[in-house]
Amino acid sequence: MSDATTREVENLPLVPRNPLPLRERMKAAREYHVGQELLRESGGSVTRVPLGPKWLAPSIVFVMSPTGARDVLSRNNEWCDRTEVHRQIRLVLGDNLAGLQNKPWLSRKRTLQPVFTKPRVRTFAAHMSEAARMIAHGWDDNAQVDLDTQARILTMRVLGRSVLGLDLDQRAESLSEPLDVALRYVADRGMRPVRAPLWLPTPARQRVRRATTTLQELASDVLALCRNDPSHDSPLVHALIEATDPETGRALSDADICSDLIAFMVAGTDTTATTLAYALWALGRHPSIQDRVAAEAAAIGERELTPEDVPHLGYTVQVLHEALRLCPPVVVAGRTALRDIDVDGYRVEANSMVLVGIFGMHRDPDLWPNPMQFDPSRFEPENSRARDRWSYIPFGSGPRSCIGDHFAMLESTLALATIIRDVEIQSLQDDFPLAVPFTMVAGAPIPARVRRRNAV
């Protein structure tokens, strides 16, 4: 940043302080999703949330405007690095792509990027439709199911068979618990202004150590299996073994591969499961939209759907985009300002925690007419062209956007189309309760009644 630019930033007004009382500010800041809406309504789309004296805790700046999101995630990326939450991720789960600071992240990104291109991701998709069909065929006609539980079983099955080359059906619950323990610990400790020292054997520390041991043992076992048997059906693990940094030629260490495998477990279960559960629930409340998805999938035929069918599933993709708008799996993109930066015309002070409020921006009535209405037509090509691209960022954006977005969209599209082609969903409640222990998840069971479309 040049001296002239620095002077320009110094002359900008400081981000306005949110006017809510301290207790309400603290509650809203910790309620990552609905709290964003309260902060936006009270303080605007860029608002500063002090939680105490600066020596105790840096201010949090919530950014919920497209211009502000661009400024933080792209234009000022060089001066916006990882947060304390990301440091806790590294301490708990290892040095993975999501948690690495900018400098070491760059080499890791160069190494992994070829693994997650659209053509390469299609090679991981062999079991996606099969897993969805197995789930739907396991439902009795006119049965009541919990959409959240069923979506988690599906994504765990895809993770096991498409990514790890394992049958995780019997281990789904034993894996879900350590993932949940690790992520809750990271989120809670990362947002605390005062933390117990790492050497102190607190009950929470002991639980998270047991959880991470379980995850690390699974990743190590899969890696050893693939190294000892190159024919083992685990395309992602083999791709990680073969990956090298194109600039340095350096391969990933076993520790790096295991850390990234754990990160992919995190990204490939809760996030995709919640998106799929929300989409199924929304279709269960909108029969005409559901019928259109079913007809689109049925037009392809009764065979198993493949990645080559996705171009013919355009409306299904629109449904998923609308689900991701209302229920983005990552509700905030967090950064730490390394120096004073300009964000949407305001000055953000160095050391501030900057949270791009994806949830709040996706539900802003100034950006989305009737924002709470589920309307896939928002994502018709002509409507999307007229929209600021930074107003919709369910996978983040800029240099550090989610590397697995193609995988997530491919899995969700094939799964949703496969299920709705075979089964009619009737949602049994009007609300989809949300919670954010780390990423967005269903806050309670999501009951629905399912009926076979071709039941005899």
XYZ file of C-alpha atoms in Angstrom:
456
model
C 0.000 0.000 0.000
C 1.524 3.334 -1.063
C 1.943 6.306 1.285
C -0.684 8.186 -0.739
C -3.158 5.352 -0.323
C -2.373 5.158 3.384
C -3.149 8.884 3.750
C -6.409 8.411 1.860
C -7.460 5.637 4.258
C -6.525 7.755 7.286
C -8.862 10.505 6.038
C -11.858 8.181 5.798
C -14.460 8.197 8.574
C -14.199 5.358 11.060
C -16.820 2.629 10.663
C -19.859 3.818 12.646
C -20.310 2.268 16.065
C -23.403 0.100 16.337
C -25.916 1.862 18.596
C -27.257 -1.246 20.347
C -26.554 -1.541 24.085
C -23.499 -3.646 24.966
C -25.460 -6.700 26.105
C -27.488 -6.760 22.882
C -24.357 -6.190 20.766
C -22.620 -9.111 22.447
C -25.582 -11.412 21.908
C -25.974 -10.387 18.265
C -22.244 -10.824 17.566
C -22.295 -14.373 18.959
C -25.532 -15.308 17.153
C -23.689 -15.361 13.856
C -26.803 -15.676 11.672
C -29.883 -13.840 12.977
C -27.653 -11.471 14.911
C -26.387 -10.090 11.609
C -29.865 -8.949 10.658
C -30.297 -7.150 13.976
C -26.913 -5.438 13.617
C -27.663 -4.429 10.004
C -31.080 -3.038 10.875
C -29.717 -1.050 13.821
C -26.359 0.086 12.462
C -26.343 -0.258 8.676
C -24.583 -2.629 6.310
C -21.112 -1.751 7.674
C -21.159 -1.479 11.448
C -18.587 -1.595 14.253
C -19.313 -3.750 17.290
C -16.997 -3.011 20.246
C -17.218 -5.761 22.877
C -15.012 -4.087 25.475
C -11.757 -2.110 25.777
C -9.312 -2.581 22.892
C -6.643 -4.074 25.162
C -9.084 -6.883 26.008
C -10.746 -7.555 22.676
C -10.491 -5.964 19.225
C -13.600 -4.460 17.716
C -15.635 -6.607 15.360
C -16.696 -4.967 12.101
C -19.650 -6.586 10.372
C -19.714 -5.980 6.622
C -22.984 -6.762 4.826
C -22.793 -4.814 1.579
C -21.604 -6.116 -1.799
C -19.013 -3.342 -2.109
C -17.766 -3.987 1.407
C -17.553 -7.735 0.798
C -15.476 -7.099 -2.325
C -13.196 -4.695 -0.439
C -12.499 -7.215 2.340
C -12.311 -10.477 0.389
C -10.672 -9.281 -2.817
C -9.384 -5.720 -3.094
C -7.743 -5.709 0.377
C -6.986 -9.429 0.512
C -3.268 -8.716 1.015
C -4.060 -6.846 4.233
C -6.752 -9.212 5.530
C -5.475 -12.446 7.039
C -6.883 -15.240 9.191
C -8.665 -14.671 12.520
C -8.266 -16.171 15.982
C -10.909 -18.739 15.010
C -8.660 -19.899 12.166
C -5.698 -20.104 14.543
C -7.754 -22.393 16.737
C -8.576 -24.500 13.660
C -4.850 -24.951 13.028
C -4.207 -25.855 16.667
C -7.025 -28.399 16.767
C -7.192 -29.820 13.234
C -3.726 -29.114 11.856
C -2.437 -26.869 9.069
C -5.221 -27.276 6.517
C -6.120 -25.095 3.546
C -8.997 -23.367 5.354
C -6.986 -22.293 8.386
C -3.583 -21.424 6.949
C -2.456 -17.810 6.955
C -2.077 -16.105 3.600
C 1.616 -16.744 2.985
C 1.733 -20.544 3.549
C -1.785 -20.826 2.098
C -0.605 -19.664 -1.333
C 1.610 -22.706 -1.904
C -1.066 -25.065 -0.575
C -3.667 -23.493 -2.877
C -1.367 -23.871 -5.912
C -0.883 -27.511 -4.977
C -4.540 -28.346 -4.445
C -6.215 -26.238 -7.125
C -5.712 -28.801 -9.943
C -7.355 -31.445 -7.730
C -10.616 -29.474 -7.563
C -11.157 -28.310 -11.122
C -14.579 -29.139 -12.603
C -13.247 -31.974 -14.811
C -11.298 -33.522 -11.917
C -14.242 -33.255 -9.512
C -16.404 -35.221 -11.939
C -14.080 -38.187 -11.425
C -15.027 -38.155 -7.710
C -18.750 -38.332 -8.493
C -19.167 -42.039 -9.144
C -21.230 -42.748 -6.020
C -23.191 -39.501 -5.643
C -26.420 -40.478 -7.408
C -26.169 -44.050 -6.161
C -26.010 -42.847 -2.560
C -29.043 -40.607 -3.028
C -31.064 -43.402 -4.626
C -30.142 -45.790 -1.804
C -31.381 -43.237 0.729
C -34.681 -42.602 -1.086
C -35.311 -46.316 -1.716
C -34.861 -46.969 1.983
C -37.900 -44.852 2.829
C -41.207 -46.667 3.163
C -44.067 -45.203 1.183
C -46.005 -42.636 3.264
C -43.283 -42.737 5.944
C -42.230 -39.834 8.147
C -38.509 -39.005 8.042
C -36.171 -36.385 9.460
C -34.732 -34.607 6.419
C -31.696 -33.402 8.370
C -30.726 -36.883 9.556
C -31.280 -38.392 6.121
C -29.203 -35.684 4.418
C -26.354 -36.303 6.870
C -26.443 -40.047 6.182
C -26.308 -39.300 2.461
C -23.371 -36.891 2.634
C -21.461 -39.219 4.959
C -22.020 -42.048 2.474
C -20.774 -39.875 -0.404
C -17.781 -38.754 1.652
C -16.875 -42.343 2.401
C -17.392 -43.878 -1.012
C -16.484 -41.002 -3.348
C -13.647 -39.444 -1.369
C -12.162 -41.903 1.114
C -12.971 -45.220 -0.520
C -14.603 -46.472 2.700
C -18.046 -47.594 3.769
C -18.895 -45.109 6.525
C -22.549 -46.141 6.882
C -21.912 -47.853 10.209
C -19.503 -45.143 11.384
C -21.598 -42.077 10.565
C -22.618 -41.391 14.161
C -19.155 -42.106 15.567
C -17.665 -39.591 13.108
C -20.350 -36.918 13.435
C -19.750 -36.551 17.166
C -15.999 -35.801 17.028
C -16.539 -33.402 14.122
C -19.193 -31.578 16.149
C -17.031 -31.487 19.301
C -14.012 -30.100 17.422
C -15.950 -27.401 15.573
C -17.890 -26.186 18.616
C -14.653 -25.915 20.561
C -12.953 -23.940 17.780
C -15.854 -21.498 17.403
C -16.285 -20.964 21.135
C -12.602 -20.518 21.964
C -11.907 -18.404 18.890
C -14.517 -15.816 19.877
C -13.612 -15.591 23.579
C -11.715 -12.429 24.591
C -10.112 -14.378 27.463
C -9.039 -18.019 27.004
C -7.739 -20.651 29.371
C -4.064 -21.468 28.638
C -3.528 -24.413 26.295
C -1.661 -26.429 28.936
C -4.645 -26.402 31.299
C -6.452 -29.789 31.065
C -10.006 -28.468 31.032
C -12.906 -30.880 30.322
C -13.458 -29.159 26.960
C -9.773 -29.595 26.065
C -9.894 -33.279 26.952
C -13.032 -33.819 24.844
C -11.541 -32.090 21.826
C -8.314 -34.078 22.098
C -10.272 -37.333 22.029
C -12.273 -36.041 19.061
C -9.246 -34.979 17.029
C -7.495 -38.280 17.781
C -10.452 -40.107 16.216
C -10.356 -37.913 13.112
C -6.577 -38.080 12.745
C -6.573 -41.865 13.061
C -9.167 -42.176 10.295
C -7.229 -39.841 7.980
C -3.947 -41.649 8.701
C -5.524 -45.061 8.105
C -6.961 -43.987 4.741
C -3.668 -42.445 3.651
C -1.718 -45.580 4.636
C -4.237 -47.753 2.787
C -3.831 -45.696 -0.395
C -0.029 -45.624 -0.198
C 0.075 -49.399 0.259
C -2.556 -50.107 -2.413
C -2.519 -47.720 -5.416
C -5.629 -49.478 -6.765
C -7.735 -48.605 -3.707
C -10.820 -46.681 -4.861
C -10.149 -43.342 -3.163
C -9.655 -40.818 -5.959
C -9.286 -37.742 -3.789
C -6.645 -39.280 -1.527
C -4.646 -40.515 -4.508
C -4.934 -37.057 -6.061
C -3.558 -35.483 -2.875
C -0.663 -37.939 -2.816
C 0.232 -37.050 -6.410
C -0.293 -33.265 -6.058
C 2.718 -30.929 -6.210
C 3.193 -27.185 -6.101
C 3.653 -26.227 -9.791
C 6.165 -23.519 -8.861
C 8.337 -25.433 -6.404
C 7.610 -29.061 -7.310
C 7.082 -29.775 -3.624
C 4.593 -32.502 -2.685
C 2.332 -32.491 0.361
C 3.656 -34.150 3.500
C 1.613 -36.920 5.112
C 0.705 -34.496 7.924
C -0.530 -31.944 5.355
C -2.620 -34.566 3.551
C -4.191 -35.794 6.795
C -4.984 -32.232 7.914
C -6.633 -31.433 4.587
C -8.574 -34.712 4.633
C -10.015 -33.745 8.025
C -10.905 -30.316 6.634
C -12.668 -31.976 3.684
C -14.590 -34.177 6.134
C -15.787 -31.015 7.855
C -16.651 -29.279 4.587
C -18.210 -32.363 3.024
C -20.692 -33.316 5.723
C -22.505 -30.595 7.696
C -22.385 -27.937 4.991
C -23.705 -30.012 2.099
C -26.146 -31.909 4.330
C -27.717 -28.684 5.581
C -28.029 -27.274 2.056
C -29.706 -30.461 0.863
C -32.011 -30.698 3.888
C -33.063 -27.055 3.448
C -33.713 -27.536 -0.283
C -35.828 -30.657 0.368
C -37.768 -28.866 3.106
C -38.395 -25.856 0.853
C -39.601 -28.093 -1.988
C -41.878 -29.821 0.511
C -43.564 -26.473 1.124
C -43.770 -25.484 -2.556
C -45.386 -28.336 -4.539
C -45.331 -26.527 -7.885
C -41.580 -25.898 -7.615
C -41.064 -29.508 -6.535
C -43.062 -30.807 -9.495
C -40.879 -28.798 -11.870
C -37.709 -30.297 -10.370
C -39.219 -33.797 -10.626
C -40.210 -33.276 -14.276
C -36.765 -31.950 -15.151
C -35.078 -35.027 -13.670
C -37.643 -37.453 -15.102
C -37.035 -36.079 -18.608
C -33.518 -37.518 -18.460
C -34.895 -41.024 -17.944
C -34.841 -43.620 -15.189
C -31.107 -44.354 -15.347
C -28.690 -43.171 -12.717
C -27.866 -39.477 -13.097
C -24.270 -38.517 -13.885
C -22.240 -35.275 -13.980
C -22.933 -35.087 -17.722
C -26.637 -34.578 -16.903
C -26.084 -31.420 -14.855
C -26.440 -29.061 -17.870
C -29.972 -30.471 -18.235
C -30.794 -29.796 -14.569
C -30.754 -25.998 -14.724
C -33.889 -25.443 -12.640
C -32.648 -27.865 -9.978
C -29.463 -25.784 -9.751
C -31.578 -22.621 -9.357
C -33.410 -24.272 -6.452
C -30.095 -25.043 -4.778
C -28.847 -21.497 -5.299
C -31.980 -20.172 -3.611
C -31.476 -22.633 -0.745
C -27.880 -21.423 -0.413
C -29.073 -17.813 -0.401
C -31.437 -18.347 2.516
C -29.325 -20.946 4.299
C -25.646 -20.332 3.442
C -23.538 -23.029 5.135
C -20.852 -20.489 6.057
C -22.637 -17.489 7.528
C -19.590 -15.232 7.901
C -16.221 -14.952 6.182
C -13.811 -13.801 8.880
C -10.599 -11.809 8.462
C -8.198 -9.801 10.635
C -7.193 -6.375 9.302
C -3.390 -6.223 9.348
C -3.466 -2.433 8.959
C -6.082 0.277 8.496
C -8.096 -0.526 5.357
C -10.936 1.119 3.481
C -14.197 -0.813 3.351
C -17.163 0.655 1.482
C -16.012 4.210 2.171
C -15.122 3.688 5.848
C -11.869 3.137 7.705
C -11.473 -0.200 9.454
C -8.757 -0.014 12.109
C -5.819 -2.393 12.177
C -6.327 -5.551 14.279
C -10.103 -5.400 13.923
C -11.874 -8.685 13.317
C -13.779 -8.170 10.071
C -16.763 -10.459 9.487
C -18.347 -10.393 6.046
C -21.948 -11.185 6.947
C -23.035 -13.539 4.186
C -26.267 -14.447 5.971
C -27.216 -10.811 6.579
C -26.380 -9.774 3.020
C -28.328 -12.671 1.492
C -31.446 -11.592 3.389
C -31.156 -7.832 2.917
C -34.426 -6.442 1.470
C -32.457 -3.686 -0.270
C -30.670 -6.379 -2.296
C -33.360 -9.063 -2.533
C -37.049 -8.085 -2.931
C -39.209 -10.166 -0.563
C -36.045 -11.780 0.796
C -37.796 -14.462 2.865
C -39.768 -15.788 -0.100
C -38.307 -18.966 -1.604
C -38.068 -18.052 -5.281
C -35.637 -19.942 -7.564
C -36.469 -17.580 -10.437
C -34.063 -15.086 -8.825
C -31.310 -17.198 -10.358
C -32.603 -17.337 -13.894
C -29.762 -16.150 -16.158
C -31.342 -12.790 -16.994
C -31.992 -12.014 -13.311
C -28.497 -13.050 -12.242
C -26.843 -10.874 -14.892
C -28.495 -7.764 -13.486
C -27.314 -8.460 -9.929
C -24.080 -7.357 -8.255
C -22.052 -10.574 -8.143
C -20.860 -9.742 -4.628
C -24.391 -9.789 -3.223
C -24.470 -13.608 -3.435
C -21.388 -15.417 -2.105
C -22.447 -18.688 -0.424
C -18.944 -20.139 -0.892
C -17.140 -16.896 -0.162
C -15.347 -15.108 -2.975
C -12.027 -13.609 -3.922
C -8.707 -15.496 -3.750
C -9.763 -17.509 -0.677
C -13.159 -18.709 -1.862
C -14.102 -22.312 -1.080
C -11.992 -24.711 -3.136
C -14.667 -27.413 -2.877
C -17.592 -25.437 -4.320
C -17.723 -27.522 -7.532
C -17.801 -30.743 -5.519
C -20.554 -29.428 -3.222
C -22.740 -28.204 -6.081
C -22.286 -31.408 -8.080
C -23.166 -33.594 -5.094
C -26.185 -31.470 -4.142
C -27.526 -31.271 -7.707
C -27.310 -35.008 -8.396
C -28.704 -35.881 -4.960
C -31.642 -33.459 -5.089
C -32.648 -34.450 -8.620
C -32.332 -38.173 -7.831
C -34.460 -37.971 -4.685
C -37.205 -35.739 -6.097
C -37.461 -37.831 -9.278
C -38.390 -40.841 -7.108
C -40.073 -39.342 -4.054
C -42.592 -36.607 -3.253
C -41.733 -34.594 -0.144
C -44.360 -33.020 2.125
C -42.817 -30.838 4.834
C -44.593 -31.121 8.177
C -43.542 -27.786 9.655
C -43.451 -24.238 8.361
C -40.091 -23.317 9.858
C -36.551 -24.572 9.338
C -34.838 -23.850 12.679
C -31.203 -22.800 12.287
C -28.185 -22.996 14.555
C -24.552 -22.036 14.056
C -22.231 -24.048 16.311
C -19.607 -23.433 13.589
C -21.227 -23.726 10.178
C -24.971 -23.459 9.640
C -26.916 -26.549 10.665
C -30.530 -27.438 11.355
C -31.366 -26.463 14.915
C -33.855 -29.331 15.347
C -35.241 -32.318 13.408
C -36.916 -31.425 10.088
C -39.926 -33.790 9.810
C -41.416 -34.611 6.421
C -43.708 -37.225 4.904
C -42.427 -39.031 1.811
C -44.443 -40.735 -0.898
C -43.148 -42.722 -3.847
C -44.055 -41.147 -7.161
C -44.498 -44.530 -8.839
C -45.910 -46.456 -5.882
C -48.057 -49.407 -6.890
